[in-house]
Structures are given as C-alpha cells and as structure tokens.
Coordinates of C-alpha atoms and ligand atoms in Angstrom, one line a residue:
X201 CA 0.0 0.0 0.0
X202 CA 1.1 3.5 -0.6
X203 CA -0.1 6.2 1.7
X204 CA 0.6 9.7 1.0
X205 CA 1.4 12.3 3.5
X206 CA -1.7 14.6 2.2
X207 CA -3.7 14.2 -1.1
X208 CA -5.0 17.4 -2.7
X209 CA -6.1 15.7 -6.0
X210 CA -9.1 13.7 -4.5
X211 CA -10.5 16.9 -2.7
X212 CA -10.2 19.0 -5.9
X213 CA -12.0 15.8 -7.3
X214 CA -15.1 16.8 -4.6
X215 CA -15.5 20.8 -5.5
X216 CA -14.4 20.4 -9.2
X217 CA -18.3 20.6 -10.7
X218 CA -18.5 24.1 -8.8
X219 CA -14.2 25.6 -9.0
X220 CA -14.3 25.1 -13.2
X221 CA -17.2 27.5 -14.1
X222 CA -16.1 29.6 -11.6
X223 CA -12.5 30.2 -13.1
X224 CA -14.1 30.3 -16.4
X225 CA -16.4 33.3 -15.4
X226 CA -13.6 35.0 -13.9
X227 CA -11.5 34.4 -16.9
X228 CA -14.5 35.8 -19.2
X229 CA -15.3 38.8 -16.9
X230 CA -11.0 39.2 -17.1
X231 CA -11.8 39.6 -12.9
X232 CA -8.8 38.9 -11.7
X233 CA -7.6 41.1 -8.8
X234 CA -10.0 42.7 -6.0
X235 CA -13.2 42.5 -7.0
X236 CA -17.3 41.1 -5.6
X237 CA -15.1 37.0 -5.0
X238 CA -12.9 38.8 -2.9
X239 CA -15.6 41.0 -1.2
X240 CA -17.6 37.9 -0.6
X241 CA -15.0 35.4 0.8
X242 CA -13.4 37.9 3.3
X243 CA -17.2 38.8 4.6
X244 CA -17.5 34.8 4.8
X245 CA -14.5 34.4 6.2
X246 CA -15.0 37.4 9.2
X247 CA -18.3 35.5 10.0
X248 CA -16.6 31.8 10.2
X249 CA -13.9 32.8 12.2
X250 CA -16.2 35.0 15.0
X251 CA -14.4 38.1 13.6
X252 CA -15.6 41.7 12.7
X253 CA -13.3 42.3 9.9
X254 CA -11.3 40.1 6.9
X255 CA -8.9 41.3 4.7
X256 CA -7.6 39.1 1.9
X257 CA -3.9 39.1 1.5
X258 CA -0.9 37.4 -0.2
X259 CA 0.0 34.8 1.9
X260 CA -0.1 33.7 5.5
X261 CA 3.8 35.1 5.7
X262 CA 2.0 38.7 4.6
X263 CA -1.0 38.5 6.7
X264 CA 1.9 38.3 9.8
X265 CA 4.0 41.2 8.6
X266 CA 1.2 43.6 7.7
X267 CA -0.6 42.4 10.5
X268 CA 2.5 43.7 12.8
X269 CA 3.1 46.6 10.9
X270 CA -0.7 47.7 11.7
X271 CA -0.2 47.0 15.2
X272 CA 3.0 49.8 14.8
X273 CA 5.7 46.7 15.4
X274 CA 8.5 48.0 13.9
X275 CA 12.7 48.3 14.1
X276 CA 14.2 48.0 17.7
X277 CA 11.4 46.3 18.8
X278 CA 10.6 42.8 20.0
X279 CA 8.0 39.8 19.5
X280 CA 7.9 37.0 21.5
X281 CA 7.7 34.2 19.7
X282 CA 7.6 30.1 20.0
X283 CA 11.6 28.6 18.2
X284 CA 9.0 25.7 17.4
X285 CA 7.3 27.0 14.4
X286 CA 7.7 27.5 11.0
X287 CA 10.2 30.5 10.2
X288 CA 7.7 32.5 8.4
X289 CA 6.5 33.7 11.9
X290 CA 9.3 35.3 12.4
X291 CA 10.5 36.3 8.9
X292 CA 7.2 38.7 9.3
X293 CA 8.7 40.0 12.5
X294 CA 12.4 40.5 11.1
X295 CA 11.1 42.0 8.4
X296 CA 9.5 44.6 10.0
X297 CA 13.1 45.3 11.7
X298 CA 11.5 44.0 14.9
X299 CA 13.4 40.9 16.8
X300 CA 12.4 38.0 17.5
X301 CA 12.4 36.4 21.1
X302 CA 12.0 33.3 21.7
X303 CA 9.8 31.1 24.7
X304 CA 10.0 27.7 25.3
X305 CA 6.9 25.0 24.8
X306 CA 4.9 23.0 26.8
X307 CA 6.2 19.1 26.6
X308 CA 2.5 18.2 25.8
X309 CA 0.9 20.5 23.3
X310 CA 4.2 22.2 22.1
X311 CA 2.3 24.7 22.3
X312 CA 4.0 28.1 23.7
X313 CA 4.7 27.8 27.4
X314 CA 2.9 30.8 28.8
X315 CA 4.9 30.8 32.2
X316 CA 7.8 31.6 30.2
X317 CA 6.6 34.7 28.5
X318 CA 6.9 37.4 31.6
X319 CA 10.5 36.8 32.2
X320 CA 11.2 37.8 28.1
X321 CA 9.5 41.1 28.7
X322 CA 11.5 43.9 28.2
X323 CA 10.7 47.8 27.6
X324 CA 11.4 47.0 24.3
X325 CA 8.3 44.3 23.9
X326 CA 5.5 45.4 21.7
X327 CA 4.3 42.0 20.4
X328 CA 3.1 38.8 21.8
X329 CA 2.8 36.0 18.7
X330 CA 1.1 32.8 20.1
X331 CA 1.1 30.0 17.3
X332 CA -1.8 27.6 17.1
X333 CA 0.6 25.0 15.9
X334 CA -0.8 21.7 14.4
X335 CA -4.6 23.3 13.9
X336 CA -4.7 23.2 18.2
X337 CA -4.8 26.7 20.1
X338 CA -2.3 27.9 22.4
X339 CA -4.0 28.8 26.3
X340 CA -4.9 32.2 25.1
X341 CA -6.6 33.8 28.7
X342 CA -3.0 33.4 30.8
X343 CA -1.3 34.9 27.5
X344 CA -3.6 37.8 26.8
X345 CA -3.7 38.7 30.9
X346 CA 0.3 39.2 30.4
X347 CA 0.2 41.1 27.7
X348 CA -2.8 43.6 28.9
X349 CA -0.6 44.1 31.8
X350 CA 2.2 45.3 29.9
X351 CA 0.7 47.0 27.3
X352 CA 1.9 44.4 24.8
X353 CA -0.6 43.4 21.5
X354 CA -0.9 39.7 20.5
X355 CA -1.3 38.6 16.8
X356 CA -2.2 35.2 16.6
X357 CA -0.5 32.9 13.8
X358 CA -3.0 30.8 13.3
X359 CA -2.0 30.1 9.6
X360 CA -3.1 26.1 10.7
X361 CA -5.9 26.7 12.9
X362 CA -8.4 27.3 10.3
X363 CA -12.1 27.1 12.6
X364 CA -9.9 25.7 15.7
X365 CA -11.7 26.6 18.8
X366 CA -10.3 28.1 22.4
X367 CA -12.8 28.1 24.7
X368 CA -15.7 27.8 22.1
X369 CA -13.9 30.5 20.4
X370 CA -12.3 31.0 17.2
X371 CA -8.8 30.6 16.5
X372 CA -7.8 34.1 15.2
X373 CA -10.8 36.0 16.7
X374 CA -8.9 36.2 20.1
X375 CA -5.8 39.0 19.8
X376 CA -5.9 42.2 18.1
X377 CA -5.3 40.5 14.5
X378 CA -5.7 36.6 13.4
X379 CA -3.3 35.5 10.7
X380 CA -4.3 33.2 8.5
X381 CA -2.3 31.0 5.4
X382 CA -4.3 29.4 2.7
X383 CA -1.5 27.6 1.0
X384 CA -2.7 24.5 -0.9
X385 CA -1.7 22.4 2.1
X386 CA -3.5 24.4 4.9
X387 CA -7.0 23.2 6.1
X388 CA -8.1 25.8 4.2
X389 CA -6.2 26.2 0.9
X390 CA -6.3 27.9 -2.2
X391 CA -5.2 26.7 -5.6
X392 CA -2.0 28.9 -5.1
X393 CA -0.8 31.2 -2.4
X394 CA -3.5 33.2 -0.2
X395 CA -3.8 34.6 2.8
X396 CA -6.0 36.8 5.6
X397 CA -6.0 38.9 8.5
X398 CA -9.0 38.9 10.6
X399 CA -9.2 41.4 13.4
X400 CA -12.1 42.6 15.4
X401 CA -10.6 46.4 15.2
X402 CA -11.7 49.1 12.2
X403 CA -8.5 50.8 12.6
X404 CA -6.2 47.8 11.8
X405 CA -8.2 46.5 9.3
X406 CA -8.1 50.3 7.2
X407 CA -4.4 50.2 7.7
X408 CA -3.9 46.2 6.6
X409 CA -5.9 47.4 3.7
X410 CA -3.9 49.8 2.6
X411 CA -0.6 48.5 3.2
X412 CA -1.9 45.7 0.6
X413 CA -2.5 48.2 -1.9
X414 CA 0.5 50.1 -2.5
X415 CA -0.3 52.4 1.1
X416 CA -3.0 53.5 -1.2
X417 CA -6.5 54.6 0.7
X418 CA -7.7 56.1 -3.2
X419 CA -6.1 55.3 -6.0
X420 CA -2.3 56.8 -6.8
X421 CA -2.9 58.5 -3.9
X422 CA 0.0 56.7 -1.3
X423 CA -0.6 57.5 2.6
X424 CA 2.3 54.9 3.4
X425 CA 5.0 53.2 1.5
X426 CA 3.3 49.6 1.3
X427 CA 3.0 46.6 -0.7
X428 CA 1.7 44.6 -4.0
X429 CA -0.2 42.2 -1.5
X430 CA -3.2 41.4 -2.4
X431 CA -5.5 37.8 -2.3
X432 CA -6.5 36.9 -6.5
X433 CA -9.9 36.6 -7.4
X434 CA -9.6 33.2 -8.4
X435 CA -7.8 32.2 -5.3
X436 CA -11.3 33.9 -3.2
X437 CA -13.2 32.1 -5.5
X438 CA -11.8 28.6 -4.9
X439 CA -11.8 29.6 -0.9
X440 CA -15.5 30.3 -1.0
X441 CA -16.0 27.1 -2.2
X442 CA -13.7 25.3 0.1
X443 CA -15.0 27.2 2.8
X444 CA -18.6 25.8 2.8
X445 CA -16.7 22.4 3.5
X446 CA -14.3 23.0 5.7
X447 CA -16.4 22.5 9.1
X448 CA -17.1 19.0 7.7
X449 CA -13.2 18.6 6.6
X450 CA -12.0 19.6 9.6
X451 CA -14.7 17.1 11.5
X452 CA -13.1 14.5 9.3
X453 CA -9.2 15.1 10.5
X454 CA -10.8 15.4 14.1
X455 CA -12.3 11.8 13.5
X456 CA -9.1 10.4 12.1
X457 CA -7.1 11.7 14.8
X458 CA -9.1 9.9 17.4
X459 CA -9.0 6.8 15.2
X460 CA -5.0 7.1 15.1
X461 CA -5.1 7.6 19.2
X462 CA -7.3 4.5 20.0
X463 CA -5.4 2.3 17.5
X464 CA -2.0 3.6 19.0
X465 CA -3.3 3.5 22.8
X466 CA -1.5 0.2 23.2
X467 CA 1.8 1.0 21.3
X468 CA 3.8 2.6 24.5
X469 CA 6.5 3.7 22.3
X470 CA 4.6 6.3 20.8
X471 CA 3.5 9.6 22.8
X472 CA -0.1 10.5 20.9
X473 CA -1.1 13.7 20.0
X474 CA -2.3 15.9 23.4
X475 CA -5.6 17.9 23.3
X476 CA -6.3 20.4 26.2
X477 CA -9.6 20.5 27.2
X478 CA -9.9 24.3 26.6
X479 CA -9.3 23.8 22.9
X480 CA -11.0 22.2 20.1
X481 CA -8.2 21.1 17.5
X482 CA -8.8 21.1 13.6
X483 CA -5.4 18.6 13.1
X484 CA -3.9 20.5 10.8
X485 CA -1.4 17.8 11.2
X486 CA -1.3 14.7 13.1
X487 CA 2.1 14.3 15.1
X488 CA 3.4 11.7 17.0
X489 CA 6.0 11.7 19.9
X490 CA 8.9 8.7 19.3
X491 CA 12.5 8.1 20.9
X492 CA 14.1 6.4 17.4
X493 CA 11.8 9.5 15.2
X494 CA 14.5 8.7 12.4
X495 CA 14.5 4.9 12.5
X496 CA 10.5 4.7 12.4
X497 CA 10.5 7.4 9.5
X498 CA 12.4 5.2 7.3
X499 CA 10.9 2.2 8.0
X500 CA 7.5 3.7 7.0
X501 CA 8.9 4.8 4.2
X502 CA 10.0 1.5 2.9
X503 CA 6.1 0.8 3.6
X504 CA 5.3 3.4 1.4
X505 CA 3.7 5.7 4.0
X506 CA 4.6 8.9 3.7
X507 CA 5.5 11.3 6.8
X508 CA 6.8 14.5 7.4
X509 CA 8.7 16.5 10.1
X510 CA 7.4 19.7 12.2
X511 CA 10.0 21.0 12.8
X512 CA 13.6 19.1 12.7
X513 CA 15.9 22.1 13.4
X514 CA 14.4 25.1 15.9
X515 CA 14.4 28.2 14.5
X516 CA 17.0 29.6 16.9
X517 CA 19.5 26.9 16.2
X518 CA 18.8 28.3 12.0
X519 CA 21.6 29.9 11.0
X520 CA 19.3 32.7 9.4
X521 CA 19.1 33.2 13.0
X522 CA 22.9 32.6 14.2
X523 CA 23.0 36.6 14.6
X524 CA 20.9 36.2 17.7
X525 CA 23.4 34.2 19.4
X526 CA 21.0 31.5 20.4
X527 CA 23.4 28.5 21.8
X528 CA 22.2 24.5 22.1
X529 CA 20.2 24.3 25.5
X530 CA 18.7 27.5 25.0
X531 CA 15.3 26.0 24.8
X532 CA 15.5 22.1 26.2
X533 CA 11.7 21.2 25.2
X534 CA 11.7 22.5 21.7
X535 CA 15.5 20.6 21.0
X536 CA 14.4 17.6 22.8
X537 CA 10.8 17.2 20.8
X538 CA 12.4 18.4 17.9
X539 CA 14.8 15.3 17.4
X540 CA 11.3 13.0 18.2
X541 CA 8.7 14.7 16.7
X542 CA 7.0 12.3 13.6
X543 CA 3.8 13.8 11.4
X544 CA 2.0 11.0 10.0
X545 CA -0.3 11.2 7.1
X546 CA -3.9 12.8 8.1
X547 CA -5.9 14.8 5.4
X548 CA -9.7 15.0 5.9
X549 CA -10.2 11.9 3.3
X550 CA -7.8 9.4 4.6
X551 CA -9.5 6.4 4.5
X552 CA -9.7 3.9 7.6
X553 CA -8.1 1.2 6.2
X554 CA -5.1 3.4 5.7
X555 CA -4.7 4.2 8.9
X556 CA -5.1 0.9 10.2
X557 CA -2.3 0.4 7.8
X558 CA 0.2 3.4 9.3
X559 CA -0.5 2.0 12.4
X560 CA -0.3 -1.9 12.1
X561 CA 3.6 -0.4 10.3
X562 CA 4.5 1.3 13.2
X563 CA 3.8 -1.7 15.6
X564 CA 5.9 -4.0 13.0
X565 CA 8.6 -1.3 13.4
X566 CA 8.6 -2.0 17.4
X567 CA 8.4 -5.8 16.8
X568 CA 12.0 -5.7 15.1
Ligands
PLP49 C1 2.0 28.1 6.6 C2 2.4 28.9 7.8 C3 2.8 30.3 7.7 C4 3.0 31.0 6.4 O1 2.0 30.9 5.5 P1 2.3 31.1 3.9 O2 1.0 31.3 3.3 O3 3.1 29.9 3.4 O4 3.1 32.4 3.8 C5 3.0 31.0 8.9 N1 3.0 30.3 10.1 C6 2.7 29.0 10.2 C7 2.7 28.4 11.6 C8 2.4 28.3 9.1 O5 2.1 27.0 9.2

C-alpha cells in the first residue's frame, strides 16, 4: 500500500463541478484582482472565524508582517515568539526590523509555554505572537492577561488553525489580529498562495488594507509606503467554495485523529497527539512523539507511508538566526521534541483502512 502524507487531488475531485465555471467566469469577466469574489469570501470568512473584519492578503507570511506593521511593530522592537514553528512567523517579524524572542513550549501541546513569556519582557516588547501550531490553540486567557498588563498586543499565527476553537472561540478572533495561510496544504487552501488577517478592530483592518495596496486609501494616492499584497480573485473564489466544506473537513481530521489515538493506545512507544480541554483542534497535522523519530521514518517509508517533520531544526538553532546568538540548551523542550517529533499522514479523506495500515507499520517497526 502507498499512503501519501496529504492528497490534494481527491479533494479538488469533490469541488471540481463548482471551481471550473467559476474560473471560467472569472476568466470571461477578465476579474482577476479585487473584486465582488474577494468582497464575498473575506465577509464569509470574518463571519466563520467570530471576527468583525477580513482582509484578503498574499499569503499567511504577509498576513503576519502587515498584521504587525498595523499593530506599529517596527525596528528595535521585540515579538515574543515560539523557536518551534515555521520560520515564516518570524520572517514577518524581522522583516518589519523587529526581533524576534523566543519562549520555550509546553512538553505536551508544544504549544507556547505561557509561564515563560513574563521573564522575556523587556521595555522593548511590543508584540506577543502565540502560534496555534498543528490546527490546536495555544492557552490564550494566561497569554492575553500578560500582555494587557504590559501594554503588549498579541497577533495570533493561526496560519493552521483554520475554525480551531479556544474556549468555544475562534482561533484568530482572540488578539488584536488573526493571521491566517491558505496555502494548498493548509485546512483551508487555495489553488495557489492566499492569505487573511482577521481582526475585530476598524482601525487595523483600514491600515492592513492599505498596506496591501500600495499604502493607497484612493487610487495613486499613497498615505504609506506599502505593498503589492493582495489575495487573486480566483484564489477567493476557490476559498469560498472550500470554505462551505471546511467545518465538515476539519470534523473528518478530528475523526481520524481519534481513530489514530485509540489504534496507538497500546503501542507505548509512541506519545499521541495531546488535546487540552480548553481547545477544540482542527489537526492540521497529526504528530506523534517517538524516541528512534528517524529509524520509524524510514521504516515507513520503505512501507510506502509517507511522513513529514514539524519542525527538525528550531528556529534559533537556523543559522538565518545565528546573529541572535542563540546556543544548544537555549530552549530544552523544543531541542528535545524536535529530534522526536514524527507527522503521519492525516488529510480529511484518509481512509480507515489506511490508517489501520500506518498503524499496524509502526507496531511491526517496534516488533523488530
Ligand atoms: C504556513 C504557515 C505560515 C505562512 O504561510 P504562507 O501562506 O506559506 O506564507 C506561517 N505560520 C505558520 C505556523 C504556518 O504553518
């Protein structure tokens, strides 16, 4: 049996009767930039995710920087940050000149630790960036209570946390901006890159819609020095399709998850996924917890499943990063899950019989 890691090909196969007349009618009405698709997914998109405002970007890596920039993050400032993500979280915050600082995880959610954010407070702090990582929300109340305290905004990344829920909230609807990434992979994805900011706050969303547009508020008239990022029509339109599905996607990864945890409960080796009971996650990916992470990656392999890693090498040990001096031992949970850490396949249309199959693989592997 082959197993992929995530198949795209038989979802597109489920919306494909609606996506092709839509890109055709764009195509004929030449609507390709701005326009009613965009209008309608990012007023769809507000409402699913709890939010007042949506503004359709470039990517998820854009939704962060302009997110920031709105929030008046800029050079000589700093952003507290998880080293257990991926590095587009903190490109956006380099980027803006700011600096990134990093907090530890917790051992179970890998999630960011929250009793390790005061002591990286500095007068220099303008930023708090939790990351929902793996479609599961970081414990938002602690975080936000530190932050109010010190005057400090938090952006959420909750590029995979599409319709995640804290506390029967929505991922993204919690700090002054959510930032959202519809790459094809995402629970959400478009048919190229995408993104979204969703905030509850008129002022950020006016200046996140300008600094998409060329710092433009009418047109060739520039307010700010901003940027070419804006979301295609075609890429809303494909969204507002997906969108109507995703609650019943995300249900399916939810159900494969639990079928992966009760098939796994009796393989002790393996350290299942943790869900805290003040989140809902959307399993944007599935990952397990194993001492030998390498060995049982390529003995799947040779069993044609496919798996993936989240993430092998922190982002302060990068050397994009070196500058910030970061040594080994700098963050013991994030180095020590990062050498075990093993995503297995999970997309919303994995079959059963192909997990049974990752899983009756990975108890052949502890056999040996
Ligand atoms: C995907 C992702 C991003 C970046 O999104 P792009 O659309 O690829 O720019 C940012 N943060 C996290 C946690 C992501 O998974």
């Amino acid at each position: 049996m082959k197993i992929p890691f995530l198949n795209l090909k038989v979802q597109y196969e489920q919306i494909k009767q609606e996506v092709l007349p839509m890109i055709t009618e764009a195509m004929e009405n030449a609507a390709f930039i701005g326009g009613p698709q965009v209008l309608g997914f990012e007023s769809e998109f507000a409402e699913f995710c709890e939010s007042e405002h949506c503004i359709g970007v470039n990517s998820g890596t854009d939704a962060l920087r302009f997110a920031l920039m709105a929030a008046g993050v800029g050079p000589e400032n700093e952003v507290i940050t998880v080293p257990n993500t991926f590095i587009a979280t903190t490109e956006a915050i380099s980027q803006v000149g700011a600096i990134p600082v990093f907090a530890d995880i917790y051992h179970d959610t890998y999630n960011i630790d929250v009793t390790k954010i005061a002591e990286k407070i500095t007068r220099k702090t303008k930023a708090i960036i939790p990351v929902h990582l793996y479609g599961q929300a970081a414990d938002m109340d602690p975080l936000l209570e530190i932050a109010g305290q010190n005057n400090i905004v938090v952006i959420e990344d909750a590029c995979q946390a599409h319709g995640a829920l804290y506390k029967n909230k929505k991922a993204g609807s919690l700090g002054i901006a959510g930032c959202f990434s519809f790459y094809p992979g995402k629970n959400l994805g478009a048919f190229g890159e995408g993104g979204a900011v969703v905030t509850q706050h008129e002022e950020i969303a006016q200046k996140i819609r300008m600094i998409r547009d060329h710092g433009q508020a009418k047109k060739y008239f520039h307010d700010m020095v901003g940027y070419n990022g804006r979301l295609d029509a075609i890429q809303a339109g494909v969204l507002r399709i997906k969108l109507r599905l995703l609650k019943e996607w995300n249900d399916a990864r939810r159900k494969n998850a639990l079928y992966y945890n009760e098939l796994l409960s009796d393989v002790p080796s393996v350290t299942t996924p943790f869900e805290s009971d003040f989140a809902e996650s959307v399993y944007h990916l599935y990952v397990i917890l194993v001492e030998d992470r390498d060995g049982l990656q390529d003995f799947l392999n040779k069993k044609g499943v496919s798996t993936g890693l989240h993430y092998p090498r922190p982002l302060h040990l990068q050397k994009a990063y070196a500058h910030l001096g970061y040594k080994e031992d700098s963050f013991p949970v994030t180095e020590k899950v990062s050498k075990r850490l093993l995503s297995l396949p999970m997309f919303p249309e994995l079959k059963r019989t192909q997990i049974e199959y990752v899983v009756s693989s990975i108890k052949d592997f502890f056999k040996k």
